């Protein structure tokens, strides 16, 4: 696994909590038949039903396979994933995402190449691997994933024949209706209109400055809005050419955080902070604090970065 920790892709690359579906049932498999004998352990997921998969991941680790019908390596890898998941007897489940049919999830996971395999543990994404890999490597990575899940207290097992019921149970809308401005933001995110979602969350905070969900959603959707049109290679080239250009460094830090390279994002901004004159540092400190909030104050990477920031300040 490239960074086997919850939140490695983001409590940041996509606002996972806002992707909760309101009353959608699990999609029927299309194009990929579930592994024989365990249809409940392998299922398709869509932009609309992804929220239920997040909830399911609080009970059992969910492996997410991002694929497309035209992708040859995907067709090689998918049967291997299904086989290994099936043999693990419900300790993992496999959610399949057709990236062509579900652009919001493809963008949220920044699936620049496929097949791409990530996991969800307790609602947080964990990057696993990209490309078709050998079965032995899949088994090794899944073993590491189960160890990580155990550390997070996610040790549920989906019995054969009952996984469908577990997923259906997770799909039932047992939460109260969202407040109007939150609902507006949710709808805007579903439509890919992040600027409108930002406006809705800002309005919610104006009404109630203690609305922590709106504050978290605002930070996450601002990140989505900033990175959606960026090209990683172009951004890195611009940052390398102008190491003290704040906007150029911000762009790469945003992309790094969205792509799961949390330490890299923090180190880039901390290095920039250290290089700038004292009277030019405020925007960098503000962006760092914003990114800290996205990853979570209790995260070890945030704690380390805060420590370095404090040492630079005093």
XYZ file of C-alpha atoms in Angstrom:
314
model
C 0.000 0.000 0.000
C 1.392 3.394 -0.866
C 0.285 4.979 2.405
C -1.683 2.538 4.541
C -3.416 4.985 6.841
C -6.977 6.233 6.998
C -7.303 9.571 5.284
C -4.304 8.967 3.037
C -6.209 9.915 -0.072
C -8.173 12.505 1.809
C -10.315 13.245 4.362
C -9.571 15.566 1.470
C -9.773 14.402 -2.177
C -13.490 14.073 -1.969
C -15.938 15.058 0.718
C -16.855 11.460 1.410
C -19.446 12.323 4.028
C -21.437 14.435 1.605
C -21.691 11.589 -0.883
C -24.292 9.861 1.278
C -27.178 8.767 -0.888
C -30.605 9.725 0.285
C -32.652 6.658 -0.593
C -30.845 4.661 -3.205
C -30.713 0.889 -3.326
C -27.557 -0.970 -4.314
C -27.088 -1.173 -8.036
C -27.334 -4.535 -9.734
C -24.047 -5.786 -11.134
C -23.570 -4.907 -14.802
C -20.722 -6.157 -16.900
C -18.959 -7.864 -13.988
C -20.578 -10.931 -12.542
C -19.876 -11.485 -8.852
C -17.617 -14.300 -7.868
C -19.423 -17.598 -7.882
C -21.006 -18.590 -4.598
C -20.656 -15.183 -2.926
C -22.691 -12.566 -4.801
C -23.087 -10.546 -1.626
C -19.352 -9.930 -1.292
C -18.949 -8.294 -4.722
C -21.260 -5.556 -5.940
C -21.352 -2.481 -8.176
C -21.495 1.000 -6.678
C -22.399 4.322 -8.283
C -22.075 8.021 -7.541
C -25.565 7.815 -6.057
C -24.994 4.761 -3.837
C -21.443 5.424 -2.668
C -22.639 6.854 0.625
C -23.961 3.481 1.734
C -20.605 1.885 0.986
C -18.967 4.420 3.278
C -21.291 3.362 6.070
C -20.620 -0.308 5.367
C -16.878 0.380 5.694
C -17.399 1.189 9.360
C -18.222 -2.490 9.875
C -16.050 -4.300 7.335
C -13.196 -3.060 5.110
C -14.377 -2.254 1.577
C -12.043 -2.669 -1.397
C -12.981 -0.308 -4.250
C -12.089 -1.378 -7.798
C -12.176 1.520 -10.283
C -12.463 0.052 -13.772
C -13.880 0.626 -17.265
C -15.236 -1.687 -19.932
C -12.555 -0.666 -22.459
C -9.688 -1.274 -20.019
C -7.805 -4.497 -20.764
C -5.777 -4.581 -17.510
C -9.035 -4.066 -15.590
C -10.392 -7.284 -17.081
C -7.245 -9.079 -15.966
C -7.319 -7.707 -12.433
C -11.026 -7.872 -11.571
C -11.282 -11.698 -11.459
C -8.206 -11.786 -9.220
C -9.741 -9.273 -6.819
C -13.009 -11.190 -6.730
C -11.223 -14.486 -6.129
C -9.131 -13.191 -3.236
C -12.051 -11.343 -1.632
C -14.180 -14.481 -1.878
C -11.500 -16.633 -0.278
C -11.291 -14.231 2.671
C -14.827 -15.314 3.645
C -16.418 -11.942 4.276
C -13.537 -10.211 6.035
C -13.491 -7.845 3.035
C -16.074 -6.868 0.451
C -15.452 -5.594 -3.077
C -17.237 -2.542 -4.496
C -16.806 -2.021 -8.243
C -16.920 1.473 -9.792
C -17.298 1.943 -13.548
C -15.418 5.233 -13.945
C -17.129 6.069 -17.243
C -20.577 5.814 -15.685
C -19.590 7.452 -12.377
C -17.462 10.538 -13.091
C -17.888 12.029 -9.621
C -16.260 9.042 -7.950
C -13.568 8.893 -10.638
C -12.754 12.536 -9.983
C -12.993 12.188 -6.226
C -10.475 9.359 -6.175
C -8.364 11.159 -8.831
C -8.361 8.042 -11.001
C -5.855 9.251 -13.586
C -5.163 5.672 -14.655
C -7.053 2.428 -14.197
C -7.393 -0.138 -12.841
C -7.036 1.707 -9.559
C -7.742 -0.032 -6.272
C -8.338 1.764 -2.990
C -9.937 0.698 0.270
C -12.358 2.276 2.702
C -11.830 1.732 6.426
C -14.193 3.413 8.876
C -15.293 5.820 6.166
C -11.751 6.873 5.245
C -9.949 6.016 1.981
C -6.667 4.106 1.892
C -4.724 3.848 -1.396
C -3.729 0.288 -2.335
C -2.313 0.035 -5.885
C -2.749 1.056 -9.514
C -2.531 -1.283 -12.487
C -2.931 -5.016 -12.868
C -0.794 -6.701 -10.222
C -0.114 -10.398 -9.586
C -2.420 -12.398 -7.334
C 0.379 -12.853 -4.791
C 0.723 -9.079 -4.447
C -3.046 -8.671 -4.104
C -3.032 -11.189 -1.253
C -0.147 -9.391 0.464
C -1.798 -5.977 0.190
C -5.141 -7.289 1.409
C -3.386 -8.861 4.369
C -1.877 -5.480 5.251
C -5.309 -3.899 4.815
C -6.860 -6.329 7.287
C -4.128 -5.498 9.810
C -4.800 -1.784 9.356
C -8.543 -2.315 9.717
C -7.997 -4.272 12.930
C -5.955 -1.370 14.322
C -8.919 0.896 13.579
C -11.393 -1.508 15.191
C -13.017 -2.486 11.884
C -13.161 -6.264 12.277
C -16.643 -7.211 11.098
C -17.302 -10.218 8.901
C -20.006 -10.437 6.250
C -21.304 -14.042 6.254
C -21.892 -15.696 2.899
C -25.414 -15.037 1.786
C -25.887 -12.162 4.236
C -23.689 -9.496 2.667
C -26.524 -8.325 0.472
C -28.666 -7.794 3.534
C -25.798 -5.973 5.289
C -25.368 -3.674 2.325
C -29.104 -3.120 2.023
C -29.266 -2.295 5.703
C -26.484 0.236 5.249
C -28.470 1.675 2.351
C -31.525 2.530 4.384
C -31.805 6.277 4.998
C -31.769 6.330 8.783
C -30.504 9.910 9.093
C -32.680 13.014 9.359
C -33.106 15.242 6.328
C -30.244 17.625 5.724
C -30.775 21.306 6.560
C -31.722 23.274 3.430
C -28.321 24.860 2.843
C -26.548 21.541 3.429
C -28.929 19.931 0.974
C -28.164 22.662 -1.547
C -24.450 22.001 -1.114
C -25.021 18.237 -1.446
C -26.952 18.730 -4.685
C -24.280 21.063 -6.032
C -21.538 18.526 -5.265
C -23.516 15.811 -7.032
C -23.714 18.117 -10.061
C -20.004 18.901 -9.900
C -20.761 22.566 -9.193
C -18.287 23.101 -6.385
C -18.505 26.889 -6.493
C -22.233 26.693 -5.718
C -21.523 24.229 -2.914
C -18.983 26.655 -1.442
C -21.598 29.404 -1.502
C -24.149 27.189 0.235
C -21.744 26.146 2.991
C -20.641 29.757 3.501
C -24.288 30.752 3.892
C -24.800 27.948 6.417
C -21.838 29.195 8.448
C -23.139 32.754 8.288
C -26.369 31.488 9.851
C -24.583 29.335 12.423
C -20.826 29.874 12.931
C -20.741 26.730 15.107
C -21.941 24.463 12.285
C -18.980 22.078 12.262
C -20.378 19.971 9.425
C -20.690 23.029 7.217
C -17.164 24.103 8.148
C -15.757 20.681 7.275
C -17.757 20.503 4.077
C -16.621 23.983 3.081
C -12.954 23.101 3.455
C -13.330 19.900 1.489
C -15.324 21.376 -1.341
C -12.959 24.343 -1.602
C -10.165 21.856 -2.192
C -12.209 20.081 -4.853
C -12.935 23.395 -6.521
C -9.273 24.376 -6.535
C -7.913 21.131 -7.979
C -10.600 20.143 -10.472
C -8.974 21.921 -13.439
C -5.322 21.545 -12.461
C -2.870 19.408 -14.383
C -0.391 17.747 -12.045
C 2.598 17.811 -14.393
C 2.041 21.439 -15.357
C 1.579 22.423 -11.719
C 4.788 20.668 -10.656
C 6.736 22.287 -13.482
C 5.467 25.734 -12.505
C 6.323 25.153 -8.840
C 9.819 23.915 -9.691
C 10.418 26.993 -11.857
C 9.289 29.396 -9.126
C 10.020 27.891 -5.707
C 8.886 31.028 -3.849
C 5.734 31.593 -5.898
C 3.017 31.087 -3.301
C 0.213 30.282 -5.748
C 2.360 27.749 -7.624
C 3.309 25.979 -4.404
C -0.302 26.063 -3.194
C -1.438 24.304 -6.379
C 0.975 21.393 -5.940
C 0.227 21.111 -2.221
C -3.491 20.901 -2.984
C -2.893 18.214 -5.596
C -0.607 16.281 -3.263
C -3.183 16.322 -0.476
C -5.968 15.343 -2.866
C -3.820 12.508 -4.190
C -2.994 11.134 -0.750
C 0.527 12.563 -0.390
C -0.269 14.352 2.838
C 3.260 14.641 4.208
C 4.494 15.976 0.867
C 1.804 18.663 0.872
C 2.662 19.750 4.398
C 6.418 19.702 3.828
C 6.107 21.800 0.677
C 4.169 24.512 2.481
C 6.357 24.398 5.589
C 9.483 24.757 3.439
C 7.856 27.698 1.670
C 6.905 29.247 5.010
C 10.503 28.947 6.194
C 11.854 30.631 3.045
C 9.508 33.619 2.968
C 10.023 36.891 4.825
C 7.924 37.211 7.973
C 5.554 39.727 6.391
C 4.696 37.337 3.525
C 4.023 34.221 5.587
C 0.395 34.738 6.643
C -1.278 33.198 3.540
C 0.909 30.089 3.828
C 0.056 29.652 7.493
C -3.659 30.039 6.693
C -3.474 27.410 3.934
C -1.613 25.027 6.249
C -4.266 25.417 8.921
C -6.969 24.763 6.334
C -5.266 21.576 5.170
C -4.688 20.464 8.763
C -8.425 20.720 9.279
C -9.115 18.540 6.243
C -6.841 15.744 7.405
C -7.864 15.951 11.071
C -6.196 17.423 14.129
C -5.597 13.998 15.692
C -3.724 12.673 12.653
C -0.036 12.017 13.372
C 1.000 13.819 10.183
C -0.868 16.931 11.276
C 0.669 16.771 14.741
C 4.170 16.574 13.244
C 3.495 19.414 10.832
C 2.015 21.594 13.566
C 5.126 21.000 15.619
C 7.378 22.162 12.808
C 5.166 25.165 12.123
C 5.371 26.160 15.777
C 9.153 25.875 15.688
C 9.256 28.176 12.665
C 7.012 30.705 14.329
C 8.986 31.012 17.549
